[in-house]
Amino acid sequence: MKRGRVEMVTFASEVLRGNAAGDPHARRVPIYLPPSYDANGAQRFPVVYVLTGFTGRGRMLLNDNPWSPSLDDRMDALIAAGCPELVLVMPDCFTRFGGSQYVDSTATGRYETHLVEELVPWVDARYRTLAAREHRGIAGKSSGGFGALRLGMLHADAFGAVACHSGDMLFEYCYQVDFPKACSVLQAAGGPRRFLEAFEAKPQKAKDDLHALNILAMAACYSPEPAAELGVGLPFDLATGLPRADVWQRWLAFDPLRLLPTHAAALRTLRLLYLDCGTKDEFHLHHAARPFTAELEKLGIAHRYEEFDDGHMNVPYRYDVSLPELARALSA
Amino acid sequence: MKRGRVEMVTFASEVLRGNAAGDPHARRVPIYLPPSYDANGAQRFPVVYVLTGFTGRGRMLLNDNPWSPSLDDRMDALIAAGCPELVLVMPDCFTRFGGSQYVDSTATGRYETHLVEELVPWVDARYRTLAAREHRGIAGKSSGGFGALRLGMLHADAFGAVACHSGDMLFEYCYQVDFPKACSVLQAAGGPRRFLEAFEAKPQKAKDDLHALNILAMAACYSPEPAAELGVGLPFDLATGLPRADVWQRWLAFDPLRLLPTHAAALRTLRLLYLDCGTKDEFHLHHAARPFTAELEKLGIAHRYEEFDDGHMNVPYRYDVSLPELARALSA
Amino acid sequence: MKRGRVEMVTFASEVLRGNAAGDPHARRVPIYLPPSYDANGAQRFPVVYVLTGFTGRGRMLLNDNPWSPSLDDRMDALIAAGCPELVLVMPDCFTRFGGSQYVDSTATGRYETHLVEELVPWVDARYRTLAAREHRGIAGKSSGGFGALRLGMLHADAFGAVACHSGDMLFEYCYQVDFPKACSVLQAAGGPRRFLEAFEAKPQKAKDDLHALNILAMAACYSPEPAAELGVGLPFDLATGLPRADVWQRWLAFDPLRLLPTHAAALRTLRLLYLDCGTKDEFHLHHAARPFTAELEKLGIAHRYEEFDDGHMNVPYRYDVSLPELARALSA
Amino acid sequence: MKRGRVEMVTFASEVLRGNAAGDPHARRVPIYLPPSYDANGAQRFPVVYVLTGFTGRGRMLLNDNPWSPSLDDRMDALIAAGCPELVLVMPDCFTRFGGSQYVDSTATGRYETHLVEELVPWVDARYRTLAAREHRGIAGKSSGGFGALRLGMLHADAFGAVACHSGDMLFEYCYQVDFPKACSVLQAAGGPRRFLEAFEAKPQKAKDDLHALNILAMAACYSPEPAAELGVGLPFDLATGLPRADVWQRWLAFDPLRLLPTHAAALRTLRLLYLDCGTKDEFHLHHAARPFTAELEKLGIAHRYEEFDDGHMNVPYRYDVSLPELARALSA
């Protein structure tokens, strides 16, 4: 089997320099170059940006697991089986909150801008890509699926194809259900700052802590409040525990299900809009993907939707379905 | 130790006859009579109605458990330790949905009316009670705590003291978080009717089924829809899975936290308003009890509130705190 | 439907008086009398002794549960459907360790003697039973199934039919697997005495505590050591945590699987030997029941064995199968 | 901070060629070279072989995790903080059973021989190591801790220092407790071969499957039976479910706790014998490490033992304690 290779580049972002969360502005970004990249020095390739889920960053897509190939091995195998060749870019948009949702936020940093305005042109300048939106795709899972879908809606000039695996949407079901627990954890910790510091200091991260971190991170991304602790507007009043309706409305403005009606035109221009979700998704995202795709249907927006018999975690094997689809759409 | 005794009466309710859910209208209601009831044939006693939680009915308060006394044994011990004597009435407002929330509903039956207008006068006629609201209390846990608190608000002419243990309120946190799971279960079962029939047929009730039943029951109580399947308006669209805002508003009209501002006057007339909740309540009811009691404070409504270091289940030992308080308040 | 009735008798045991564990010698024993018992004052009835599992006692068989009939209601329904009438005796062999395994032990008391030599004759003297082993059966679930089966082996002169539901056997699988956890819990508590006192004082019993209590109780029953703390020989060294092979051998002497070869003759005399087990038994008792019944087969001992698709807990519905079998065998 | 680098070598093993399990004989082995390795071309370094736990292989020590440094990053940081420099070798002894326990077995392959006789000389030949047992250590966690400790006992001529984190021992507690569950899973699958094939085909590995795989793997390593299915002698009879005492004795011959008395002399020659374990180890390995180290004490064998407040999983941070100890011992 012919193998591609991975270049691990360190990208010094100007956009992220001095970000509010104090995260590094230089990021290590793995870039997968397919077998023919070195073999044929004249050929140009379509590119797919692959976005990781919450607590992830690009490098983790290369992690070794004896029963689940890393993304580069997976891509090698797909290409060997006839999939058109692709360059894969694996951005690092991690923050100390556990993620950025690939949006611009005063509490975390300008990750949307970093990705679209900074990383994309840099990759096109440095690598032999087909540097046009028709040949540039974006994909991801969970928060990465959210990111791919939302950026596909808002930056259809940059991306010509989208694959969204188990992407965050219908925020009532995927986030709101965790508010009371997150509130308990943050209250017990003495507020978000102390929670975060204690979390970082713990060698072992507890499940409840990760759930609370998730809600805190979403708040940092969707409802930053510069005057608040850590610059984050929580979706509940930390003193009383009661939900905050105003904050909740700010969150909903990011919900792909709510964004869809006003972004139908952008989605219509895509060469491929792929979505899938497990029928046992623990974040209930199948309950979101179904009305989302029903609405696509109603709006006459071409798409492909699959459900699979699994939950939310450990489903990178779904890239075996989406990457060939993306490759074909972006190679045409 | 002197012991009281329990009479198990069968009460044939006119109000419940022909109820929509097809539940029996004759109910077995245990009535605890304290030691002096037989000893002193002239003495009259205050009464407390004790309401069970979801899936419960009065008789279950007498269930044997080697490490947790039944309610009659508990009351005997409290009286032996100096608590004023009480008659305890343990109504059966169970339905095939698992409960009635002690409200009137076209989907279940008129349990609120049954309790207040039928059972109370019948008890007063048949037993040597102090037949006045000053001497009549109502208590309960979980759905029973909700029932006690709500009936105390709406029928302050009937009840002069209320004890609410871990009572349902702040419906966003105690109910809404279970909507997506309940929706999945009901969808998989083929709708509420098939779900309920399959549930009844299963010798072993699964945890997920009980969660779904809980949501179905709350819908039967809070948002009955005569035209809908089983007469129940679900808080989500069963086809799409999406939340239904109109149904949700009907639910909120039953939330004690929402009822409080308009029922402050009634609560002010109570001789005792007791609330407690575990700090680890799995239904997050501590996040409800805190703003509820904060609001009581603000409104200048006398009450007593305790938090205890435990969860939601298996906390009948809290009656050791509330029953003496009720007994003293109702004996005064 | 004709209904039987339950007499709750208090039995003052001489055998249990002054027992080592300090448990009461007077026990409340429910006795179910079938519909014809009162209707026909001359008729005599077969009897079945029904033994509860660990943490149980006879009265709990009458506990109310909206979806699972109490034993008396269950028996009424079976009789209405044609089952021969039976008297049911529900002994209380509970101890502060959570149970007695229905054996004689210096650490708990002489429960085997109490049951066979004291309770049986007393019942026969007081009630219109068919007072012969051909008409006397013994049944139980879990530790009660163990008790029924073992007493059927050792006291075939007293019992002519046995029903064993999910009974303890193959002690490697049902007990030994919990030794390390139990050891951790007992070590953390500061030894068995402190553990037991702390356990009794806790209003809420934790799952780990119940597992540890189970192992402690089995040790109290199977390997009492008068000189040891609480008179109990633990199956592991509490200081080092290491298994104790000598104690383990004492346990194995109680294992029905080991008792079988030397008690085949007794089992052959039974009118009915019924066993069943769930295929998902959490204590792995299906792995015990299979070789046990295979051995019965090999020894040519008549029996009936059923597996059902369920686990270990909440399976009283299996009495719907065993009680009619017992009734027919004991009525013949 | 000065950084070392990792060479990913592919090692074509002669010893593993044609192994029974059909696993590849060429393995990718990461080798960490410390900062001075390139800077000073004359210097030689001590080496530590780091063995992964069950389901692991060397490369996984390099996996990215935002809150837990990979082994190379961890080593860089330790060296920057003053730890003597080390070469780290991360062998791949994975098999289709999930691991090899670093022993020779006819069912898996000769992994012990591969490691000691093949990999060690090859590393010494190819890298500037201090090629003497005084400067060669072996470390690992869980099954890797078992491997390090056992190889330190049996090959003290090869390794002069050992670090065992949460290593498998006292097999009654860490393995035997899982026999009944593993038996159920293997029976349901239709035997080990079908189980393994189905397991490999599943994109999502269930927890119960992994437990069963663990027991199957240990059987493949400790009790191979060339005539049996897959060449594996199971510790229970698959038909009856009963434990097999003869197989169990073969397992015990590998238990470090049993090996200790006969290998005391070897352990006495070590420059460092380090052990640690979490006090909440889910495999109960603290109950093993305590008597093991107590026996070391009794035998007068120098060692260092630490307990830490955590469980069995996700504890690579313990290398922050052991690696500097090893480095100092092997550098002296």
Short mmCIF file of C-alpha atoms in Angstrom, two decimals, chain B:
data_model
loop_
_atom_site.label_atom_id
_atom_site.label_comp_id
_atom_site.label_asym_id
_atom_site.label_seq_id
_atom_site.Cartn_x
_atom_site.Cartn_y
_atom_site.Cartn_z
CA MET B 1 -43.43 1.44 73.68
CA LYS B 2 -47.13 2.16 73.14
CA ARG B 3 -48.18 1.45 69.61
CA GLY B 4 -50.79 2.93 67.38
CA ARG B 5 -52.54 0.82 64.78
CA VAL B 6 -53.32 1.01 61.10
CA GLU B 7 -56.78 0.62 59.67
CA MET B 8 -56.79 -0.34 56.02
CA VAL B 9 -59.98 1.16 54.63
CA THR B 10 -61.26 0.75 51.14
CA PHE B 11 -62.63 4.02 49.91
CA ALA B 12 -65.01 3.97 46.97
CA SER B 13 -64.53 7.32 45.29
CA GLU B 14 -67.36 8.90 43.36
CA VAL B 15 -65.00 11.46 41.90
CA LEU B 16 -62.71 8.84 40.42
CA ARG B 17 -65.46 6.59 39.10
CA GLY B 18 -65.06 6.15 35.35
CA ASN B 19 -61.76 7.99 35.26
CA ALA B 20 -60.14 8.32 31.85
CA ALA B 21 -57.14 6.14 32.60
CA GLY B 22 -59.32 3.19 33.57
CA ASP B 23 -57.90 3.01 37.08
CA PRO B 24 -60.05 1.62 39.91
CA HIS B 25 -62.22 4.10 41.74
CA ALA B 26 -62.06 2.11 44.97
CA ARG B 27 -58.80 2.64 46.77
CA ARG B 28 -57.19 1.08 49.81
CA VAL B 29 -56.19 3.85 52.17
CA PRO B 30 -54.21 3.07 55.32
CA ILE B 31 -55.09 5.24 58.28
CA TYR B 32 -52.75 5.36 61.22
CA LEU B 33 -54.43 5.89 64.58
CA PRO B 34 -52.09 6.86 67.40
CA PRO B 35 -51.84 5.00 70.75
CA SER B 36 -54.31 7.22 72.59
CA TYR B 37 -56.93 6.91 69.88
CA ASP B 38 -58.24 3.67 71.31
CA ALA B 39 -57.20 4.41 74.86
CA ASN B 40 -59.17 7.61 75.10
CA GLY B 41 -62.44 7.45 73.17
CA ALA B 42 -63.21 11.10 73.63
CA GLN B 43 -59.99 12.64 72.39
CA ARG B 44 -59.75 14.20 68.96
CA PHE B 45 -56.49 14.37 66.99
CA PRO B 46 -54.90 16.49 64.34
CA VAL B 47 -54.47 14.77 60.96
CA VAL B 48 -51.71 14.75 58.40
CA TYR B 49 -52.23 13.51 54.85
CA VAL B 50 -49.03 11.90 53.60
CA LEU B 51 -48.57 11.84 49.84
CA THR B 52 -46.18 9.39 48.19
CA GLY B 53 -43.86 10.13 45.30
CA PHE B 54 -44.11 8.98 41.71
CA THR B 55 -44.87 5.25 41.37
CA GLY B 56 -46.09 5.25 44.96
CA ARG B 57 -49.36 4.91 46.82
CA GLY B 58 -50.22 5.14 50.46
CA ARG B 59 -49.83 1.47 51.31
CA MET B 60 -46.18 1.57 50.31
CA LEU B 61 -45.47 3.83 53.28
CA LEU B 62 -46.08 0.72 55.39
CA ASN B 63 -43.65 -1.49 53.50
CA ASP B 64 -41.25 -3.43 55.63
CA ASN B 65 -37.53 -2.66 55.43
CA PRO B 66 -35.11 -3.91 58.04
CA TRP B 67 -33.17 -0.66 58.17
CA SER B 68 -35.90 1.89 57.64
CA PRO B 69 -39.05 1.84 59.75
CA SER B 70 -42.44 1.91 58.07
CA LEU B 71 -44.40 5.11 58.58
CA ASP B 72 -46.52 3.64 61.38
CA ASP B 73 -43.48 2.34 63.25
CA ARG B 74 -41.77 5.66 62.69
CA MET B 75 -44.76 7.55 64.07
CA ASP B 76 -44.96 5.23 67.09
CA ALA B 77 -41.31 5.94 67.86
CA LEU B 78 -41.73 9.68 67.44
CA ILE B 79 -44.73 9.71 69.76
CA ALA B 80 -42.85 7.62 72.29
CA ALA B 81 -40.15 10.28 72.16
CA GLY B 82 -42.62 13.06 72.95
CA CYS B 83 -44.14 14.06 69.64
CA PRO B 84 -47.83 15.04 69.90
CA GLU B 85 -50.12 12.36 68.56
CA LEU B 86 -51.38 12.51 64.99
CA VAL B 87 -53.70 10.61 62.74
CA LEU B 88 -51.96 9.87 59.44
CA VAL B 89 -53.91 9.31 56.23
CA MET B 90 -52.10 7.69 53.31
CA PRO B 91 -54.08 8.30 50.14
CA ASP B 92 -53.82 6.22 47.00
CA CYS B 93 -53.69 8.50 43.98
CA PHE B 94 -51.79 6.09 41.82
CA THR B 95 -52.68 5.81 38.13
CA ARG B 96 -51.57 3.54 35.32
CA PHE B 97 -49.17 6.34 34.36
CA GLY B 98 -47.45 5.87 37.71
CA GLY B 99 -49.03 8.81 39.51
CA SER B 100 -51.43 11.72 39.42
CA GLN B 101 -49.40 14.61 40.85
CA TYR B 102 -52.54 15.12 42.96
CA VAL B 103 -54.03 17.35 40.26
CA ASP B 104 -57.25 17.13 38.24
CA SER B 105 -56.63 16.01 34.69
CA THR B 106 -58.82 14.75 31.89
CA ALA B 107 -56.17 12.15 31.11
CA THR B 108 -55.92 10.63 34.57
CA GLY B 109 -58.76 11.68 36.83
CA ARG B 110 -59.76 14.32 39.35
CA TYR B 111 -57.30 13.43 42.07
CA GLU B 112 -57.09 16.92 43.52
CA THR B 113 -60.85 16.99 43.93
CA HIS B 114 -60.88 13.45 45.24
CA LEU B 115 -58.39 14.31 47.89
CA VAL B 116 -59.65 17.69 49.03
CA GLU B 117 -63.39 17.42 48.58
CA GLU B 118 -63.97 13.75 49.10
CA LEU B 119 -61.34 12.09 51.24
CA VAL B 120 -60.87 14.90 53.76
CA PRO B 121 -64.56 15.17 54.71
CA TRP B 122 -64.89 11.40 54.78
CA VAL B 123 -61.96 11.03 57.18
CA ASP B 124 -63.34 13.79 59.39
CA ALA B 125 -66.73 12.09 59.43
CA ARG B 126 -65.41 8.67 60.23
CA TYR B 127 -62.53 9.36 62.60
CA ARG B 128 -62.16 11.48 65.70
CA THR B 129 -60.13 14.19 64.03
CA LEU B 130 -59.86 17.84 64.89
CA ALA B 131 -61.82 18.75 61.79
CA ALA B 132 -60.46 22.19 61.02
CA ARG B 133 -57.72 23.42 58.74
CA GLU B 134 -55.72 24.59 61.79
CA HIS B 135 -55.38 20.93 62.74
CA ARG B 136 -55.03 19.42 59.28
CA GLY B 137 -51.69 19.14 57.57
CA ILE B 138 -50.38 17.76 54.32
CA ALA B 139 -46.95 16.32 53.68
CA GLY B 140 -45.14 14.37 51.00
CA LYS B 141 -41.93 13.63 49.21
CA SER B 142 -40.94 14.21 45.61
CA SER B 143 -44.20 14.24 43.63
CA GLY B 144 -45.83 14.02 47.03
CA GLY B 145 -43.88 17.07 48.15
CA PHE B 146 -45.07 18.86 45.05
CA GLY B 147 -48.61 17.77 45.84
CA ALA B 148 -48.42 18.91 49.44
CA LEU B 149 -46.96 22.28 48.54
CA ARG B 150 -49.32 22.96 45.66
CA LEU B 151 -52.42 21.86 47.57
CA GLY B 152 -51.26 23.99 50.48
CA MET B 153 -51.17 26.95 48.09
CA LEU B 154 -54.48 26.27 46.38
CA HIS B 155 -56.43 24.86 49.29
CA ALA B 156 -55.20 26.78 52.28
CA ASP B 157 -58.80 26.59 53.53
CA ALA B 158 -58.33 22.82 53.86
CA PHE B 159 -54.75 22.55 55.09
CA GLY B 160 -53.09 24.56 57.81
CA ALA B 161 -49.59 23.13 57.58
CA VAL B 162 -47.39 21.82 54.80
CA ALA B 163 -44.24 19.71 54.68
CA CYS B 164 -42.57 19.36 51.31
CA HIS B 165 -39.65 16.95 51.07
CA SER B 166 -37.61 17.17 47.86
CA GLY B 167 -40.68 18.44 46.02
CA ASP B 168 -40.82 18.80 42.24
CA MET B 169 -40.25 22.37 41.13
CA LEU B 170 -38.12 24.35 38.67
CA PHE B 171 -39.40 22.06 35.96
CA GLU B 172 -36.55 22.94 33.59
CA TYR B 173 -34.19 21.03 35.84
CA CYS B 174 -36.31 18.19 37.19
CA TYR B 175 -38.27 17.30 34.05
CA GLN B 176 -36.96 18.96 30.91
CA VAL B 177 -33.57 17.30 31.13
CA ASP B 178 -35.27 13.95 30.57
CA PHE B 179 -37.22 14.94 27.45
CA PRO B 180 -34.77 13.70 24.82
CA LYS B 181 -34.39 10.30 26.45
CA ALA B 182 -38.12 9.96 27.02
CA CYS B 183 -38.70 10.92 23.39
CA SER B 184 -36.30 8.19 22.23
CA VAL B 185 -38.03 5.58 24.36
CA LEU B 186 -41.53 6.56 23.27
CA GLN B 187 -40.48 6.67 19.62
CA ALA B 188 -38.86 3.25 19.84
CA ALA B 189 -41.98 1.84 21.48
CA GLY B 190 -44.25 3.19 18.74
CA GLY B 191 -45.99 5.89 20.74
CA PRO B 192 -47.35 6.34 24.26
CA ARG B 193 -50.07 3.71 24.09
CA ARG B 194 -47.81 0.94 22.90
CA PHE B 195 -45.14 2.04 25.30
CA LEU B 196 -47.54 1.86 28.22
CA GLU B 197 -48.90 -1.52 27.22
CA ALA B 198 -45.42 -2.95 26.75
CA PHE B 199 -44.33 -1.43 30.05
CA GLU B 200 -47.22 -3.01 31.88
CA ALA B 201 -46.47 -6.37 30.31
CA LYS B 202 -42.80 -6.39 31.29
CA PRO B 203 -42.13 -8.24 34.54
CA GLN B 204 -38.95 -6.22 34.97
CA LYS B 205 -39.17 -2.45 34.57
CA ALA B 206 -36.04 -0.92 33.04
CA LYS B 207 -34.63 2.34 34.34
CA ASP B 208 -35.01 4.09 31.00
CA ASP B 209 -38.61 2.98 30.85
CA LEU B 210 -39.28 4.46 34.27
CA HIS B 211 -37.76 7.76 33.20
CA ALA B 212 -39.95 7.78 30.11
CA LEU B 213 -42.99 6.84 32.17
CA ASN B 214 -42.27 9.76 34.46
CA ILE B 215 -42.34 12.24 31.59
CA LEU B 216 -45.43 10.62 30.13
CA ALA B 217 -47.15 10.83 33.51
CA MET B 218 -46.26 14.48 33.98
CA ALA B 219 -47.69 15.16 30.53
CA ALA B 220 -50.86 13.30 31.48
CA CYS B 221 -51.15 15.50 34.56
CA TYR B 222 -49.96 18.88 33.32
CA SER B 223 -50.90 18.92 29.63
CA PRO B 224 -53.78 16.56 28.92
CA GLU B 225 -55.08 16.76 25.36
CA PRO B 226 -58.35 14.85 24.96
CA ALA B 227 -57.80 14.42 21.24
CA ALA B 228 -54.30 13.01 21.56
CA GLU B 229 -53.27 9.39 22.06
CA LEU B 230 -54.12 8.38 25.64
CA GLY B 231 -55.39 11.92 26.03
CA VAL B 232 -51.88 13.13 26.69
CA GLY B 233 -50.16 16.15 25.15
CA LEU B 234 -46.48 15.33 25.03
CA PRO B 235 -43.95 18.12 25.58
CA PHE B 236 -42.20 17.16 22.36
CA ASP B 237 -43.36 16.32 18.88
CA LEU B 238 -43.13 12.55 18.72
CA ALA B 239 -42.45 12.56 14.98
CA THR B 240 -39.67 15.16 14.86
CA GLY B 241 -38.50 14.96 18.45
CA LEU B 242 -38.60 18.74 18.77
CA PRO B 243 -39.73 20.42 22.01
CA ARG B 244 -43.26 21.89 21.98
CA ALA B 245 -43.21 25.33 23.53
CA ASP B 246 -46.99 25.57 23.96
CA VAL B 247 -47.14 22.35 25.98
CA TRP B 248 -44.20 23.49 28.01
CA GLN B 249 -46.05 26.64 29.02
CA ARG B 250 -48.90 24.51 30.32
CA TRP B 251 -46.45 22.56 32.45
CA LEU B 252 -44.91 25.69 33.87
CA ALA B 253 -48.32 26.78 35.12
CA PHE B 254 -47.99 23.95 37.67
CA ASP B 255 -44.45 24.78 38.78
CA PRO B 256 -44.54 25.76 42.48
CA LEU B 257 -41.78 28.26 41.77
CA ARG B 258 -44.08 30.00 39.31
CA LEU B 259 -47.14 29.60 41.53
CA LEU B 260 -45.46 31.19 44.52
CA PRO B 261 -45.87 34.90 43.67
CA THR B 262 -49.63 34.58 43.18
CA HIS B 263 -50.19 32.36 46.22
CA ALA B 264 -48.19 34.17 48.82
CA ALA B 265 -51.30 35.13 50.74
CA ALA B 266 -52.35 31.53 51.17
CA LEU B 267 -48.91 30.45 52.32
CA ARG B 268 -48.86 33.23 54.89
CA THR B 269 -51.84 31.68 56.64
CA LEU B 270 -50.06 28.38 57.25
CA ARG B 271 -49.13 27.40 60.77
CA LEU B 272 -46.10 25.62 59.36
CA LEU B 273 -44.41 25.65 56.00
CA TYR B 274 -41.58 23.15 56.08
CA LEU B 275 -39.32 22.31 53.14
CA ASP B 276 -36.18 20.27 52.80
CA CYS B 277 -34.02 18.80 50.07
CA GLY B 278 -30.88 16.74 49.68
CA THR B 279 -27.80 18.57 48.47
CA LYS B 280 -27.15 15.83 45.93
CA ASP B 281 -30.68 15.48 44.65
CA GLU B 282 -30.48 13.62 41.34
CA PHE B 283 -33.43 15.62 40.03
CA HIS B 284 -31.60 18.81 40.98
CA LEU B 285 -34.38 19.85 43.33
CA HIS B 286 -31.93 21.63 45.63
CA HIS B 287 -31.48 24.08 42.78
CA ALA B 288 -35.23 24.61 42.99
CA ALA B 289 -35.71 24.66 46.75
CA ARG B 290 -33.07 27.34 47.19
CA PRO B 291 -34.67 30.02 45.00
CA PHE B 292 -38.10 28.97 46.26
CA THR B 293 -37.15 29.54 49.87
CA ALA B 294 -35.18 32.67 48.95
CA GLU B 295 -38.38 34.00 47.45
CA LEU B 296 -40.32 33.02 50.59
CA GLU B 297 -37.76 35.00 52.54
CA LYS B 298 -38.17 37.98 50.26
CA LEU B 299 -41.95 37.81 50.56
CA GLY B 300 -41.70 37.56 54.33
CA ILE B 301 -43.43 34.18 54.47
CA ALA B 302 -42.50 32.19 57.56
CA HIS B 303 -41.03 28.81 56.78
CA ARG B 304 -38.40 26.34 57.79
CA TYR B 305 -35.91 24.98 55.27
CA GLU B 306 -33.28 22.30 55.75
CA GLU B 307 -30.75 20.77 53.43
CA PHE B 308 -29.36 17.34 54.14
CA ASP B 309 -26.40 15.49 52.75
CA ASP B 310 -28.09 12.92 50.56
CA GLY B 311 -29.80 12.35 47.23
CA HIS B 312 -33.41 12.00 46.16
CA MET B 313 -34.13 8.35 46.87
CA ASN B 314 -34.71 6.46 50.12
CA VAL B 315 -35.03 9.44 52.41
CA PRO B 316 -38.14 8.64 54.48
CA TYR B 317 -36.02 9.36 57.53
CA ARG B 318 -36.72 13.00 56.81
CA TYR B 319 -40.22 12.45 58.21
CA ASP B 320 -38.51 12.19 61.57
CA VAL B 321 -37.92 15.91 61.23
CA SER B 322 -41.14 17.06 59.60
CA LEU B 323 -43.74 15.00 61.46
CA PRO B 324 -42.90 16.38 64.92
CA GLU B 325 -42.89 19.89 63.47
CA LEU B 326 -46.27 19.28 61.90
CA ALA B 327 -47.61 17.66 65.06
CA ARG B 328 -46.59 20.62 67.18
CA ALA B 329 -47.96 23.16 64.72
CA LEU B 330 -51.28 21.35 64.33
CA SER B 331 -51.67 20.62 68.03
CA ALA B 332 -51.23 24.18 69.14
#
